[in-house]
Short mmCIF file of C-alpha atoms and ligand atoms in Angstrom, two decimals:
data_model
loop_
_atom_site.label_atom_id
_atom_site.label_comp_id
_atom_site.label_asym_id
_atom_site.label_seq_id
_atom_site.Cartn_x
_atom_site.Cartn_y
_atom_site.Cartn_z
CA MET A 300 17.29 78.14 42.60
CA ASP A 301 15.28 78.35 44.87
CA TRP A 302 16.77 77.26 48.91
CA ASN A 303 13.13 76.36 49.21
CA MET A 304 13.51 73.16 47.10
CA LEU A 305 16.83 72.04 49.28
CA VAL A 306 16.44 68.43 50.06
CA PRO A 307 16.51 68.44 53.18
CA ARG A 308 14.25 71.45 52.87
CA PRO A 309 15.58 74.22 55.08
CA ARG A 310 12.97 75.44 58.01
CA ARG A 311 12.79 79.24 57.83
CA VAL A 312 13.55 80.26 54.89
CA GLU A 313 12.94 84.94 53.57
CA THR A 314 14.33 84.99 50.03
CA ALA A 315 15.29 88.53 49.48
CA GLU A 316 16.15 90.69 46.12
CA GLY A 317 19.44 90.23 44.24
CA ARG A 318 22.19 87.55 43.89
CA PHE A 319 25.57 87.14 45.96
CA ARG A 320 28.23 86.19 43.41
CA LEU A 321 30.98 83.66 44.39
CA PRO A 322 33.94 83.88 45.14
CA GLU A 323 37.38 81.87 43.00
CA VAL A 324 38.23 81.23 46.13
CA PHE A 325 36.33 81.79 49.97
CA ARG A 326 37.78 84.35 51.93
CA CYS A 327 36.58 82.98 55.60
CA HIS A 328 36.56 84.03 59.28
CA ALA A 329 35.96 81.62 62.09
CA GLU A 330 36.03 81.69 65.10
CA THR A 331 37.47 78.69 65.42
CA GLU A 332 39.36 75.66 64.17
CA GLY A 333 35.97 73.33 64.00
CA SER A 334 34.11 75.65 62.05
CA LEU A 335 36.53 76.90 59.58
CA ALA A 336 36.86 72.43 59.65
CA ALA A 337 33.64 72.10 58.46
CA LEU A 338 33.41 75.08 56.07
CA GLN A 339 36.36 73.69 54.97
CA ALA A 340 35.25 70.51 54.22
CA ALA A 341 31.93 71.55 52.54
CA MET A 342 33.27 73.95 50.22
CA ASP A 343 36.28 71.34 49.33
CA PHE A 344 33.29 69.18 47.93
CA VAL A 345 31.72 71.47 45.40
CA GLY A 346 35.67 72.59 44.74
CA TYR A 347 35.83 76.59 46.28
CA PRO A 348 38.91 76.33 47.81
CA ILE A 349 38.92 78.60 51.10
CA ARG A 350 41.79 81.69 52.80
CA PRO A 351 41.02 81.73 55.89
CA VAL A 352 41.95 85.66 56.53
CA SER A 353 42.80 87.11 60.57
CA ARG A 354 40.34 90.67 60.21
CA ALA A 355 36.50 89.51 59.56
CA SER A 356 36.48 92.47 57.14
CA GLU A 357 38.48 90.95 54.46
CA ALA A 358 36.25 87.58 54.38
CA HIS A 359 32.98 87.05 52.13
CA ILE A 360 32.25 84.27 55.28
CA ARG A 361 32.07 84.65 58.15
CA LEU A 362 31.02 82.35 60.95
CA ARG A 363 29.85 83.34 64.71
CA HIS A 364 28.95 81.03 67.67
CA ARG A 365 26.44 81.99 69.88
CA ALA A 366 23.30 80.89 71.50
CA LEU A 367 20.82 80.77 69.50
CA GLN A 368 17.18 79.44 70.70
CA SER A 369 16.08 76.75 69.32
CA ASP A 370 18.62 76.56 65.60
CA TYR A 371 21.56 74.94 64.87
CA TYR A 372 22.00 77.70 62.23
CA SER A 373 20.60 81.16 61.22
CA MET A 374 22.85 82.51 58.01
CA GLU A 375 22.26 85.45 55.82
CA ILE A 376 23.02 85.92 52.14
CA PRO A 377 23.07 89.18 50.95
CA PRO A 378 24.14 90.22 47.60
CA ASP A 379 26.69 92.07 48.53
CA GLY A 380 27.85 89.80 51.02
CA PRO A 381 29.65 88.91 53.29
CA ILE A 382 27.66 85.39 54.27
CA GLU A 383 27.68 85.81 57.75
CA VAL A 384 26.05 82.46 59.68
CA GLN A 385 25.44 82.30 63.92
CA VAL A 386 26.12 78.69 64.66
CA ASP A 387 24.44 77.79 67.85
CA SER A 388 27.14 77.01 70.85
CA GLU A 389 26.26 74.49 72.07
CA HIS A 390 25.72 72.38 68.51
CA GLY A 391 29.36 73.03 67.74
CA THR A 392 30.65 71.64 64.64
CA GLU A 393 27.24 69.63 64.06
CA GLY A 394 25.52 73.24 63.64
CA ALA A 395 28.90 74.51 61.88
CA ALA A 396 28.50 71.65 59.62
CA SER A 397 24.75 71.85 58.91
CA ALA A 398 25.01 76.19 57.59
CA ALA A 399 28.65 74.48 55.72
CA TRP A 400 26.89 71.56 54.27
CA ILE A 401 23.67 74.06 53.33
CA LEU A 402 25.67 75.97 51.06
CA ALA A 403 27.46 73.35 49.36
CA ALA A 404 23.66 72.02 48.58
CA GLY A 405 22.33 75.46 47.42
CA ILE A 406 25.79 75.89 45.29
CA VAL A 407 24.97 71.90 43.95
CA ALA A 408 21.18 73.00 42.90
CA ALA A 409 22.49 76.42 41.53
CA GLY A 410 24.87 74.17 39.21
CA ALA A 411 27.96 76.23 40.37
CA THR A 412 30.13 72.63 41.58
CA ARG A 413 33.77 73.55 40.20
CA LYS A 414 34.89 69.97 41.20
CA LYS A 415 34.35 67.45 38.44
CA ALA A 416 32.43 65.10 40.32
CA ALA A 417 33.54 62.32 42.06
CA ASN A 418 34.53 59.32 40.92
CA ALA A 419 35.35 61.64 37.81
CA GLU A 420 36.79 58.07 35.39
CA HIS A 421 33.18 57.07 35.19
CA THR A 422 31.16 61.31 34.69
CA GLU A 423 31.74 63.69 32.67
CA PRO A 424 32.97 66.83 34.83
CA ALA A 425 30.02 68.27 36.81
CA ALA A 426 29.85 72.22 35.98
CA GLU A 427 32.85 73.00 34.53
CA ALA A 428 30.54 71.50 31.10
CA ASN A 429 27.38 72.28 32.85
CA ALA A 430 26.31 75.65 30.93
CA SER A 431 22.81 76.57 32.73
CA GLY A 432 25.06 77.39 35.69
CA SER A 433 24.65 80.55 37.34
CA ARG A 434 27.86 80.94 39.78
CA ASP A 435 25.78 83.26 42.11
CA LEU A 436 23.57 82.10 44.35
CA PRO A 437 19.85 83.95 45.53
CA ALA A 438 20.38 86.27 48.65
CA ALA A 439 18.04 85.36 51.63
CA ARG A 440 18.25 84.44 54.93
CA ILE A 441 17.67 81.19 56.36
CA SER A 442 17.26 80.36 60.20
CA ASP A 443 17.37 76.19 60.46
CA GLY A 444 17.66 73.13 62.89
CA PRO A 445 16.68 69.06 62.77
CA ARG A 446 13.61 68.00 64.34
CA HIS A 447 15.20 65.35 64.95
CA VAL A 448 18.92 64.15 66.58
CA TRP A 449 19.62 60.73 65.02
CA ARG A 450 19.30 61.18 61.25
CA GLY A 451 21.35 58.05 60.14
CA VAL A 452 22.41 55.59 57.38
CA MET A 453 23.60 52.54 58.53
CA VAL A 454 26.51 50.64 55.66
CA ASP A 455 27.21 47.36 55.86
CA SER A 456 31.06 46.99 55.36
CA ALA A 457 30.70 43.50 56.61
CA ARG A 458 29.23 42.23 53.63
CA GLN A 459 31.70 43.79 51.37
CA PHE A 460 34.80 45.76 52.43
CA PHE A 461 34.47 49.05 50.79
CA PRO A 462 38.42 50.86 50.78
CA LEU A 463 38.33 54.41 52.44
CA PRO A 464 37.58 56.44 49.76
CA VAL A 465 34.47 54.91 48.85
CA LEU A 466 33.48 55.60 52.82
CA LYS A 467 34.48 59.12 52.21
CA ARG A 468 32.51 59.66 49.31
CA PHE A 469 29.38 58.33 50.97
CA ILE A 470 29.85 60.59 53.86
CA ASP A 471 30.30 63.90 51.65
CA LEU A 472 27.31 63.35 50.70
CA ALA A 473 25.62 61.70 54.20
CA ALA A 474 26.66 65.35 55.62
CA LEU A 475 25.27 66.80 52.19
CA HIS A 476 21.29 65.86 53.59
CA ARG A 477 22.67 67.54 57.12
CA LEU A 478 22.62 63.12 58.14
CA ASN A 479 24.52 63.35 61.73
CA VAL A 480 24.64 59.09 62.23
CA PHE A 481 27.18 56.93 60.54
CA HIS A 482 26.49 53.46 61.93
CA TRP A 483 29.26 51.68 60.57
CA HIS A 484 28.43 47.36 60.98
CA LEU A 485 32.41 46.00 60.80
CA THR A 486 31.39 42.90 61.25
CA ASP A 487 29.38 40.04 60.26
CA ASP A 488 29.41 35.98 59.44
CA GLN A 489 31.35 36.70 56.17
CA GLY A 490 33.71 38.88 57.34
CA TRP A 491 36.00 41.31 60.86
CA ARG A 492 36.61 44.16 59.08
CA PHE A 493 37.80 45.55 62.79
CA GLU A 494 41.90 45.48 62.83
CA SER A 495 42.77 44.10 66.96
CA ARG A 496 45.42 44.01 68.50
CA THR A 497 44.68 41.93 70.56
CA TYR A 498 43.04 38.96 68.26
CA PRO A 499 44.76 39.72 65.50
CA ARG A 500 43.51 36.13 63.74
CA LEU A 501 40.37 38.30 63.65
CA THR A 502 41.54 40.01 60.36
CA GLU A 503 44.02 37.76 59.78
CA ILE A 504 41.79 35.05 58.70
CA GLY A 505 38.46 36.84 59.72
CA ALA A 506 38.53 39.24 57.37
CA TRP A 507 38.78 36.33 54.13
CA ARG A 508 36.35 34.20 52.39
CA ASP A 509 36.87 31.95 49.63
CA ASP A 510 35.96 33.68 46.66
CA ASN A 511 35.56 30.77 43.21
CA THR A 512 33.15 32.47 41.63
CA ALA A 513 35.63 35.63 39.91
CA ASN A 514 38.87 34.39 39.14
CA TYR A 515 40.30 34.71 43.27
CA ALA A 516 41.44 32.72 45.43
CA ARG A 517 39.74 34.83 48.06
CA GLU A 518 38.17 38.35 49.26
CA GLY A 519 37.65 40.86 51.70
CA GLY A 520 40.04 42.93 53.46
CA TYR A 521 40.03 44.95 57.05
CA TYR A 522 40.79 48.55 58.15
CA SER A 523 43.53 49.03 60.49
CA GLN A 524 42.81 51.72 63.94
CA GLY A 525 44.24 53.90 61.96
CA GLU A 526 42.91 53.64 58.79
CA MET A 527 38.95 53.63 61.28
CA GLN A 528 40.93 57.00 63.27
CA GLU A 529 40.95 58.55 60.04
CA ILE A 530 37.04 57.90 59.20
CA ASP A 531 36.35 59.16 62.21
CA ARG A 532 38.18 62.35 62.16
CA TYR A 533 36.55 62.45 58.04
CA ALA A 534 32.90 62.33 59.55
CA ARG A 535 33.55 63.96 62.64
CA VAL A 536 34.80 67.33 60.96
CA ARG A 537 31.65 67.00 59.02
CA GLY A 538 28.62 66.98 61.43
CA ILE A 539 28.59 62.60 61.58
CA ARG A 540 29.25 60.62 64.06
CA ILE A 541 30.71 56.80 63.87
CA VAL A 542 28.31 54.19 65.88
CA PRO A 543 30.57 51.28 65.10
CA GLU A 544 29.34 47.84 65.12
CA ILE A 545 30.96 44.62 66.57
CA ASP A 546 27.49 41.96 66.07
CA ILE A 547 27.10 39.80 68.86
CA PRO A 548 26.39 37.59 70.05
CA GLY A 549 26.24 35.69 66.76
CA HIS A 550 26.27 37.10 63.51
CA VAL A 551 30.54 35.87 64.49
CA ARG A 552 31.28 32.90 62.18
CA ALA A 553 34.52 34.86 60.54
CA ALA A 554 35.32 35.14 64.39
CA LEU A 555 35.08 31.27 64.95
CA ALA A 556 37.01 30.79 62.14
CA ALA A 557 39.79 32.84 63.33
CA TYR A 558 39.28 31.78 67.32
CA PRO A 559 37.42 28.54 67.08
CA ASN A 560 37.75 27.94 70.84
CA LEU A 561 35.00 31.00 71.31
CA SER A 562 32.39 28.84 70.00
CA CYS A 563 30.44 26.07 71.77
CA ARG A 564 31.47 23.62 69.64
CA ARG A 565 35.02 24.52 69.13
CA THR A 566 34.84 22.93 65.27
CA GLU A 567 37.17 24.45 63.20
CA LEU A 568 34.73 26.39 60.95
CA ALA A 569 35.25 28.42 57.27
CA VAL A 570 34.27 32.11 57.04
CA PRO A 571 30.97 31.63 55.40
CA ARG A 572 30.07 32.80 52.09
CA ARG A 573 26.38 32.23 51.68
CA PHE A 574 24.39 34.67 53.82
CA GLY A 575 21.55 34.23 56.26
CA ILE A 576 21.40 33.77 60.72
CA PHE A 577 23.82 30.98 61.23
CA GLU A 578 23.74 28.58 64.53
CA ASP A 579 27.44 28.53 65.76
CA VAL A 580 27.78 31.65 68.03
CA LEU A 581 30.09 33.15 70.75
CA CYS A 582 29.84 30.45 73.84
CA VAL A 583 28.79 32.16 76.98
CA GLY A 584 29.20 30.08 79.12
CA ASN A 585 33.41 30.49 78.34
CA VAL A 586 34.80 32.97 80.86
CA GLU A 587 37.17 32.99 77.42
CA VAL A 588 34.17 35.06 75.42
CA HIS A 589 33.92 37.04 78.24
CA ARG A 590 37.03 38.15 78.19
CA PHE A 591 37.18 38.21 74.19
CA LEU A 592 34.17 40.66 74.74
CA GLU A 593 35.46 42.84 77.90
CA SER A 594 39.11 43.46 75.57
CA ILE A 595 37.17 44.29 71.94
CA PHE A 596 35.08 46.29 73.15
CA SER A 597 37.59 48.32 75.49
CA GLU A 598 39.75 48.70 71.45
CA VAL A 599 36.29 49.55 70.07
CA ALA A 600 36.07 52.08 72.27
CA GLU A 601 39.38 53.22 72.34
CA VAL A 602 39.49 53.70 67.89
CA PHE A 603 36.60 55.91 67.88
CA SER A 604 36.11 59.57 69.52
CA GLY A 605 32.00 59.14 69.88
CA ASP A 606 30.03 57.99 73.11
CA LEU A 607 28.30 55.45 71.77
CA VAL A 608 28.87 51.74 70.45
CA HIS A 609 26.68 49.44 68.77
CA ILE A 610 26.58 46.15 70.15
CA GLY A 611 24.53 44.27 67.83
CA GLY A 612 22.56 41.39 69.54
CA ASP A 613 20.35 40.31 66.36
CA GLU A 614 19.67 37.72 65.13
CA CYS A 615 21.12 35.07 67.26
CA PRO A 616 19.54 31.12 67.27
CA THR A 617 20.39 29.60 71.31
CA SER A 618 20.45 25.85 69.77
CA ARG A 619 23.95 25.53 70.30
CA TRP A 620 23.96 26.98 73.55
CA GLN A 621 20.98 24.65 74.66
CA GLU A 622 23.39 21.34 73.62
CA CYS A 623 26.70 22.71 75.14
CA PRO A 624 27.61 21.51 78.83
CA ARG A 625 29.33 25.09 79.75
CA CYS A 626 26.28 27.15 78.71
CA THR A 627 23.75 24.53 79.94
CA GLU A 628 26.10 24.63 83.55
CA ARG A 629 26.08 28.96 83.24
CA LEU A 630 22.22 29.00 82.87
CA ARG A 631 22.06 26.37 86.55
CA VAL A 632 24.52 29.02 88.26
CA ASN A 633 22.34 31.59 87.50
CA SER A 634 19.10 29.36 88.60
CA ALA A 635 17.76 30.46 84.83
CA THR A 636 16.09 28.12 82.77
CA ASP A 637 15.49 30.36 79.56
CA TYR A 638 18.53 30.64 77.36
CA THR A 639 18.00 33.96 76.09
CA THR A 640 19.80 35.05 79.41
CA LEU A 641 22.95 34.24 77.69
CA HIS A 642 21.91 36.42 74.95
CA ALA A 643 21.33 39.28 77.75
CA ASP A 644 24.99 37.81 79.39
CA ALA A 645 26.59 38.84 76.10
CA LEU A 646 24.63 42.28 75.58
CA ARG A 647 25.47 42.85 79.43
CA ILE A 648 29.54 42.47 79.52
CA ALA A 649 30.04 44.46 76.33
CA SER A 650 28.21 47.15 77.93
CA ARG A 651 30.31 47.10 80.98
CA ALA A 652 33.33 47.03 79.25
CA LEU A 653 31.98 50.23 77.10
CA ALA A 654 30.74 51.43 80.48
CA ALA A 655 34.77 51.46 81.70
CA ALA A 656 35.71 53.64 78.88
CA GLY A 657 32.49 56.02 79.59
CA LYS A 658 30.38 55.26 76.77
CA ARG A 659 26.93 53.49 75.42
CA PRO A 660 25.68 50.58 73.95
CA VAL A 661 23.00 50.31 71.02
CA CYS A 662 21.56 46.96 70.44
CA TRP A 663 19.28 45.58 68.26
CA ASP A 664 15.54 45.21 69.04
CA GLU A 665 16.35 41.55 69.82
CA ALA A 666 17.72 42.94 73.55
CA LEU A 667 14.07 43.30 74.17
CA ASP A 668 13.50 39.60 74.22
CA SER A 669 15.43 39.58 77.15
CA ALA A 670 16.42 42.40 79.48
CA PRO A 671 18.30 45.14 77.78
CA PRO A 672 21.27 46.34 78.95
CA GLU A 673 19.46 49.28 81.23
CA GLU A 674 21.19 52.75 79.27
CA ALA A 675 20.83 51.07 76.07
CA ILE A 676 19.24 52.89 73.33
CA ILE A 677 17.31 50.42 71.25
CA MET A 678 17.93 50.16 68.01
CA CYS A 679 14.16 48.98 66.30
CA TRP A 680 14.10 47.12 63.08
CA ARG A 681 11.73 43.68 63.26
CA ASN A 682 8.89 46.08 63.41
CA PRO A 683 7.80 49.45 64.60
CA GLN A 684 5.54 48.19 67.81
CA ALA A 685 9.20 47.29 69.39
CA ALA A 686 9.21 50.56 69.76
CA ALA A 687 6.96 50.91 72.04
CA ARG A 688 7.47 48.09 73.96
CA ALA A 689 11.56 49.79 74.49
CA LEU A 690 9.90 52.44 75.13
CA GLU A 691 7.67 51.16 78.05
CA LEU A 692 11.23 50.11 79.19
CA ASP A 693 12.28 53.56 79.72
CA HIS A 694 15.25 53.10 76.89
CA GLU A 695 16.33 55.21 74.41
CA VAL A 696 14.82 54.37 70.50
CA VAL A 697 15.90 54.44 66.95
CA LEU A 698 13.84 53.30 64.43
CA CYS A 699 14.72 51.54 61.22
CA PRO A 700 11.75 49.10 60.98
CA THR A 701 12.54 46.96 57.61
CA ASP A 702 8.55 46.85 56.57
CA ARG A 703 8.21 50.68 57.26
CA ALA A 704 10.79 51.76 54.44
CA CYS A 705 14.02 52.36 56.06
CA TYR A 706 15.71 49.06 54.59
CA PHE A 707 17.33 50.05 51.27
CA ASP A 708 19.37 46.99 50.25
CA HIS A 709 15.50 46.35 48.95
CA ALA A 710 14.86 46.31 45.36
CA HIS A 711 12.98 50.20 44.40
CA THR A 712 10.30 48.18 42.37
CA SER A 713 8.91 44.55 41.63
CA ASP A 714 10.80 45.07 38.67
CA PRO A 715 13.11 42.31 37.99
CA ASN A 716 15.40 43.67 36.82
CA GLU A 717 16.29 46.35 39.49
CA PRO A 718 18.99 45.28 42.25
CA GLY A 719 18.04 44.66 45.15
CA ARG A 720 16.85 41.78 48.21
CA ILE A 721 14.05 40.80 50.16
CA GLY A 722 12.00 42.61 49.51
CA VAL A 723 10.30 46.05 47.89
CA CYS A 724 10.46 49.96 49.09
CA SER A 725 9.40 52.64 47.17
CA VAL A 726 10.28 56.21 47.25
CA GLU A 727 6.94 56.20 48.10
CA ASP A 728 7.13 54.36 50.91
CA VAL A 729 10.30 56.59 52.49
CA ALA A 730 7.88 59.31 51.91
CA GLU A 731 4.89 57.87 53.74
CA PHE A 732 6.86 57.13 56.87
CA ALA A 733 6.33 59.17 59.92
CA PRO A 734 8.26 58.00 62.75
CA GLU A 735 6.15 60.24 65.29
CA SER A 736 3.28 57.42 64.56
CA HIS A 737 5.58 54.82 66.18
CA VAL A 738 5.42 56.13 69.52
CA PRO A 739 3.04 56.77 71.88
CA GLU A 740 2.81 60.27 72.04
CA ASP A 741 3.72 60.91 75.95
CA ARG A 742 6.85 58.96 74.71
CA ALA A 743 7.99 60.91 71.66
CA HIS A 744 10.98 63.20 73.75
CA ARG A 745 12.76 59.34 73.81
CA LEU A 746 12.58 58.96 69.79
CA LEU A 747 15.55 59.80 69.08
CA GLY A 748 15.31 59.53 65.32
CA ALA A 749 15.91 57.18 63.04
CA GLN A 750 17.66 55.82 60.31
CA GLY A 751 18.20 54.12 56.91
CA ASN A 752 20.14 50.94 56.20
CA LEU A 753 22.51 49.37 53.33
CA TRP A 754 23.23 45.92 54.59
CA THR A 755 25.16 45.19 51.52
CA GLU A 756 24.52 41.09 50.77
CA GLY A 757 23.79 42.38 46.86
CA LEU A 758 25.87 45.49 46.94
CA PRO A 759 29.70 44.36 45.86
CA PHE A 760 30.72 48.42 44.49
CA GLY A 761 30.29 52.06 46.21
CA LYS A 762 28.77 53.28 42.68
CA TRP A 763 25.61 50.41 43.77
CA LEU A 764 25.49 51.56 47.60
CA GLU A 765 24.90 55.07 45.99
CA TYR A 766 21.95 53.61 43.58
CA MET A 767 19.91 52.01 46.37
CA ALA A 768 20.31 55.29 49.05
CA PHE A 769 19.62 57.79 46.83
CA PRO A 770 16.84 58.91 46.32
CA ARG A 771 15.65 57.26 49.17
CA LEU A 772 18.50 58.24 51.61
CA ALA A 773 16.82 61.75 50.94
CA MET A 774 13.82 61.89 51.52
CA LEU A 775 14.03 59.99 55.09
CA ALA A 776 16.53 62.83 55.34
CA ASP A 777 13.93 64.97 54.98
CA THR A 778 11.60 63.92 56.91
CA LEU A 779 14.32 63.55 60.28
CA TRP A 780 14.92 66.74 59.76
CA LEU A 781 11.93 68.57 59.60
CA ARG A 782 8.81 68.61 61.59
CA SER A 783 6.05 66.75 61.00
CA GLU A 784 3.57 69.15 60.22
CA GLU A 785 5.75 70.61 58.30
CA VAL A 786 6.26 67.43 56.09
CA ALA A 787 3.45 67.59 52.76
CA GLY A 788 2.82 64.59 51.91
CA ALA A 789 4.40 62.29 48.96
CA GLY A 790 2.37 64.47 46.16
CA GLU A 791 4.33 67.85 47.41
CA ARG A 792 7.74 65.94 48.32
CA GLY A 793 7.51 64.28 44.69
CA PRO A 794 8.58 66.99 42.26
CA ARG A 795 11.09 68.15 44.92
CA ILE A 796 13.20 64.99 45.21
CA ARG A 797 12.71 64.17 41.35
CA ALA A 798 15.02 67.67 40.96
CA HIS A 799 17.00 66.56 44.11
CA ALA A 800 17.48 63.52 42.35
CA GLU A 801 18.87 65.25 38.79
CA ARG A 802 21.33 67.00 40.38
CA LEU A 803 22.65 64.14 42.92
CA ALA A 804 23.44 62.77 38.96
CA ASP A 805 24.15 65.86 37.88
CA ILE A 806 27.79 65.56 40.30
CA GLY A 807 27.81 62.00 39.28
CA VAL A 808 26.19 60.56 42.15
CA ASN A 809 24.75 57.29 40.30
CA VAL A 810 20.75 58.16 41.80
CA TYR A 811 18.14 55.92 41.09
CA ARG A 812 15.60 58.14 38.42
CA GLY A 813 12.27 56.18 38.97
CA PRO A 814 9.96 54.95 39.13
CA TYR A 815 8.91 56.28 42.52
CA SER A 816 6.23 53.66 43.48
CA GLU A 817 4.71 50.65 42.60
CA VAL A 818 1.82 51.70 41.33
CA SER A 819 1.98 53.84 38.80
CA SER A 820 4.06 52.26 36.81
C1 LIG B 1070 18.96 43.27 61.00
O1 LIG B 1070 18.74 43.65 60.32
N1 LIG B 1070 19.32 41.67 61.14
C2 LIG B 1070 19.57 43.81 61.90
ZN1 LIG B 1071 28.70 27.17 74.86
#
């Protein structure tokens, strides 16, 4: 095992003589509850129990919080132990989680996991049967911290409903790659998954769609507020913030099925089975819709602990607004002529509700077509040029361009046997994605990072999510962790990612095994 072969690669590794023998149970001395919990979560993933001890001298591993210059953590692994971890005070749980999950990644790479692979009914037990497992780690000194503060993945739980254990497993895998944002797409045309106390029909009606293809009367599901808080806590302990998304004012057919009066035509509509863009959207000329937005976004702000909430804004046709007396009247009263101003109105109403709860909005780059909420983070998906426009307006930016290797619902290759929709995005395409190259140099400090998006129109199972995510998401995580000058070309990273993919397979991840590019096939 070589610490430099991990994905993401740690920034600085000094190797030393000797090996640290892994104990059956990690006796642990941690300065804070948060860092103890972070370590516990990571060691649980690889099957090493933690026992907290009050005397540092008895510990196999010690976590302390210090002000570190630019790193998130430093870790010394001497042959005789104990492992000494310094966590940067400013980065708290995220710093501790980074250190804890590097250790977990090292244990995975050493073939020393002691836990049966998750979803074990589908896979062989991992290290219990792994004869090459060494149960020790090479001595080293690591100091490390990420280049980008937004290292994310988006999972669409609207097109497909994923049960909690699937999400937790996926969050573990995100943490293993030291990602720190889980963007949770909770509502869309085909399903509303967020339990609302004030609008209960959203999930009574909007969480379900007819399923006449699979012998069930309906399919779907939703998350109770308690379940969403459970996921929030689960992620937080792993250094990951949840950015929940309620997508408005378009992509709301499930909500309109529950509350037809929120649409312009006010007609009964079913939760659709087909995918795409729908003309029926929220009637922004209706004050009932304003109350709806205020109420839902206040609830979302209460359920989730993070300070960011995604308010959507993508793919919203204006055709219904143009035919609607209420929407047309609103335009007239505001002395506006362009119907996209109603789009801006909806986003602003949502943003105000968030601001009242001390939170900030994130929105898709369509917000730039009108007037985006001032404080919004803009998520650029249509093309990377949107980033330059957002930066001109002085917004912070997250990149996930659909044409540049961030849409992991696209197929790995054009082989017709490969699952995926709309396009092809190879592992090498992801390797070539250089976030900084899409923003002017003098604005680079407003680029927060990037994320991979897993839309799930064609992905009904957690195992399929893994297949589409890995190793592309691992490659992206590597890009986002390192400085651009530290990221070598696809050639150098190929073997490292390939070895990493084999390790993921060892622990039961349904990882795509290649080919990694179109050209070589
Ligand atoms: C999107 O892909 N509609 C953001
Ligand atoms: Zn209307």
